[in-house]
Amino acid sequence: MQTVRQLLEQKSGRVLVTVSPESTVFQALQVMAEHDVGAVLVMDGGDVVGIFSERDYARRIVLQGRTSAGTRIRDIMTSKVVYVTPEQNSDQCMALMTEKHIRHLPVLEGKVVQGMLSIGDLVHATIQEQEQVINQLVHYIQSA
C-alpha cells in the first residue's frame, strides 16, 4: 500500500491547478478544461479556502439556473475542504472519499499544499498494487 507522498511522486510533472475566490465559474471551467482536471483548489494568497469541482458546477450552477459567467467561485465553492496528509495511505484516501462522497483530495503538509489526488489516481495505484500481488502469486505457484 502506497503513501500519499509516493502517489504524488508518481504524478510528478502535473501542475497543481488553482483559482482565486474572485474568479468566475466560467474562468474556473476554462482552467479545468485546459489542464484536463475535474476539480481545482480555491486559494486566497497561500491559503486553501475551498475546492470547486465539476459536481459543484452541475449542482450549483446548472441545476439552479445560474450563469457561469456571472457567478463567482466564492459563492458556490465547497468551503469545508476535506484533505489528507502525505503520510496517509491509499486505503485511507479511498475510505475518506467513499465516506464523504468526494472524488478529489487535496494533500496538505501543515498549511502547505503538496498536490491533489483524484479517485482516478487511487484506482490506478490500486490496480498496480493488485498486478504486483498477482505476479508474485503466479511466480510462487510456478516455482513450487
Coordinates of C-alpha atoms in Angstrom, one line a residue:
M1 CA 0.0 0.0 0.0
Q2 CA 1.4 3.3 -1.0
T3 CA 1.6 6.5 0.9
V4 CA 0.1 9.7 -0.4
R5 CA 3.6 11.1 -0.7
Q6 CA 4.5 8.2 -3.0
L7 CA 1.4 8.7 -5.1
L8 CA 2.2 12.3 -5.6
E9 CA 5.8 11.5 -6.6
Q10 CA 4.3 9.3 -9.4
K11 CA 2.3 12.3 -10.6
S12 CA 5.5 14.4 -10.9
G13 CA 5.2 16.9 -13.8
R14 CA 1.5 17.5 -13.1
V15 CA 0.7 21.1 -12.2
L16 CA -1.5 21.9 -9.2
V17 CA -4.4 23.9 -10.7
T18 CA -5.8 26.7 -8.5
V19 CA -8.2 29.6 -8.9
S20 CA -9.0 32.7 -6.9
P21 CA -12.3 33.0 -5.0
E22 CA -12.9 36.1 -7.2
S23 CA -12.7 34.0 -10.4
T24 CA -15.9 33.4 -12.3
V25 CA -17.1 29.9 -12.6
F26 CA -16.6 30.2 -16.4
Q27 CA -12.9 31.1 -15.8
A28 CA -12.5 28.2 -13.5
L29 CA -14.1 25.8 -16.0
Q30 CA -11.7 27.1 -18.7
V31 CA -8.7 26.4 -16.5
M32 CA -10.1 22.9 -15.6
A33 CA -10.6 22.1 -19.3
E34 CA -7.1 23.5 -20.2
H35 CA -5.5 21.2 -17.6
D36 CA -7.9 18.3 -18.0
V37 CA -8.8 18.2 -14.3
G38 CA -12.2 17.7 -12.6
A39 CA -11.5 20.0 -9.7
V40 CA -9.4 23.0 -8.7
L41 CA -8.3 24.3 -5.3
V42 CA -9.5 27.8 -4.4
M43 CA -6.6 29.7 -3.0
D44 CA -6.6 33.1 -1.4
G45 CA -2.9 34.1 -1.1
G46 CA -1.3 31.0 0.1
D47 CA -4.3 29.6 1.9
V48 CA -6.8 27.0 0.8
V49 CA -10.2 28.5 1.2
G50 CA -12.2 26.0 -0.9
I51 CA -12.4 23.5 -3.7
F52 CA -14.5 23.6 -6.9
S53 CA -15.4 20.6 -8.9
E54 CA -17.5 19.6 -11.9
R55 CA -20.1 18.3 -9.4
D56 CA -20.3 21.8 -7.8
Y57 CA -20.9 23.2 -11.3
A58 CA -23.7 20.8 -12.1
R59 CA -25.5 21.2 -8.8
R60 CA -24.9 24.8 -8.0
I61 CA -24.9 26.4 -11.4
V62 CA -26.8 24.3 -14.0
L63 CA -29.5 22.9 -11.7
Q64 CA -30.1 26.3 -10.1
G65 CA -30.3 28.1 -13.4
R66 CA -27.3 30.4 -12.7
T67 CA -24.8 31.6 -15.2
S68 CA -21.2 30.5 -15.1
A69 CA -20.0 33.9 -16.4
G70 CA -22.0 35.8 -13.7
T71 CA -21.2 33.7 -10.7
R72 CA -18.0 34.0 -8.6
I73 CA -16.3 30.8 -7.3
R74 CA -16.5 32.1 -3.7
D75 CA -20.3 31.9 -4.0
I76 CA -20.5 28.3 -4.8
M77 CA -17.3 26.6 -3.8
T78 CA -17.1 23.9 -1.2
S79 CA -15.5 25.7 1.7
K80 CA -15.2 22.8 4.1
V81 CA -12.3 21.2 2.3
V82 CA -11.6 17.5 3.2
Y83 CA -7.9 16.8 2.8
V84 CA -5.2 14.3 3.5
T85 CA -1.5 14.4 4.6
P86 CA 1.5 12.9 2.8
E87 CA 1.8 10.2 5.5
Q88 CA -1.6 8.7 4.9
N89 CA -2.1 5.8 2.6
S90 CA -4.1 5.0 -0.4
D91 CA -6.6 2.8 1.5
Q92 CA -7.3 5.7 3.9
C93 CA -7.8 8.1 1.0
M94 CA -10.3 5.7 -0.7
A95 CA -12.2 5.2 2.6
L96 CA -12.4 9.0 3.1
M97 CA -13.6 9.6 -0.5
T98 CA -16.3 6.9 0.0
E99 CA -17.4 8.3 3.3
K100 CA -17.6 11.9 2.2
H101 CA -18.8 11.2 -1.4
I102 CA -16.0 13.1 -2.9
R103 CA -13.6 12.5 -5.9
H104 CA -10.7 14.8 -5.1
L105 CA -8.4 15.1 -2.1
P106 CA -6.0 18.0 -1.6
V107 CA -2.8 17.0 0.1
L108 CA -1.6 19.4 2.8
E109 CA 1.5 19.2 4.9
G110 CA 0.8 21.7 7.6
K111 CA -0.8 24.5 5.7
V112 CA 1.3 24.0 2.6
V113 CA -0.4 22.4 -0.4
Q114 CA 1.6 19.4 -1.8
G115 CA -0.8 18.4 -4.5
M116 CA -4.2 16.8 -5.2
L117 CA -5.3 13.2 -5.7
S118 CA -8.3 12.1 -7.7
I119 CA -10.2 8.9 -7.5
G120 CA -8.6 8.0 -10.8
D121 CA -5.1 8.3 -9.2
L122 CA -6.2 5.9 -6.4
V123 CA -7.8 3.4 -8.8
H124 CA -4.6 3.4 -10.9
A125 CA -2.5 2.8 -7.8
T126 CA -4.8 0.0 -6.6
I127 CA -4.6 -1.7 -10.0
Q128 CA -0.8 -1.5 -10.0
E129 CA -0.7 -3.0 -6.5
Q130 CA -3.0 -5.8 -7.4
E131 CA -1.0 -6.6 -10.5
Q132 CA 2.2 -6.9 -8.4
V133 CA 0.4 -9.3 -6.0
I134 CA -0.9 -11.4 -8.8
N135 CA 2.6 -11.6 -10.4
Q136 CA 4.1 -12.6 -7.1
L137 CA 1.5 -15.3 -6.6
V138 CA 2.0 -16.6 -10.1
H139 CA 5.8 -16.7 -9.6
Y140 CA 5.3 -18.5 -6.2
I141 CA 2.9 -21.1 -7.8
Q142 CA 5.2 -21.7 -10.8
S143 CA 8.3 -22.1 -8.6
A144 CA 6.6 -24.7 -6.3

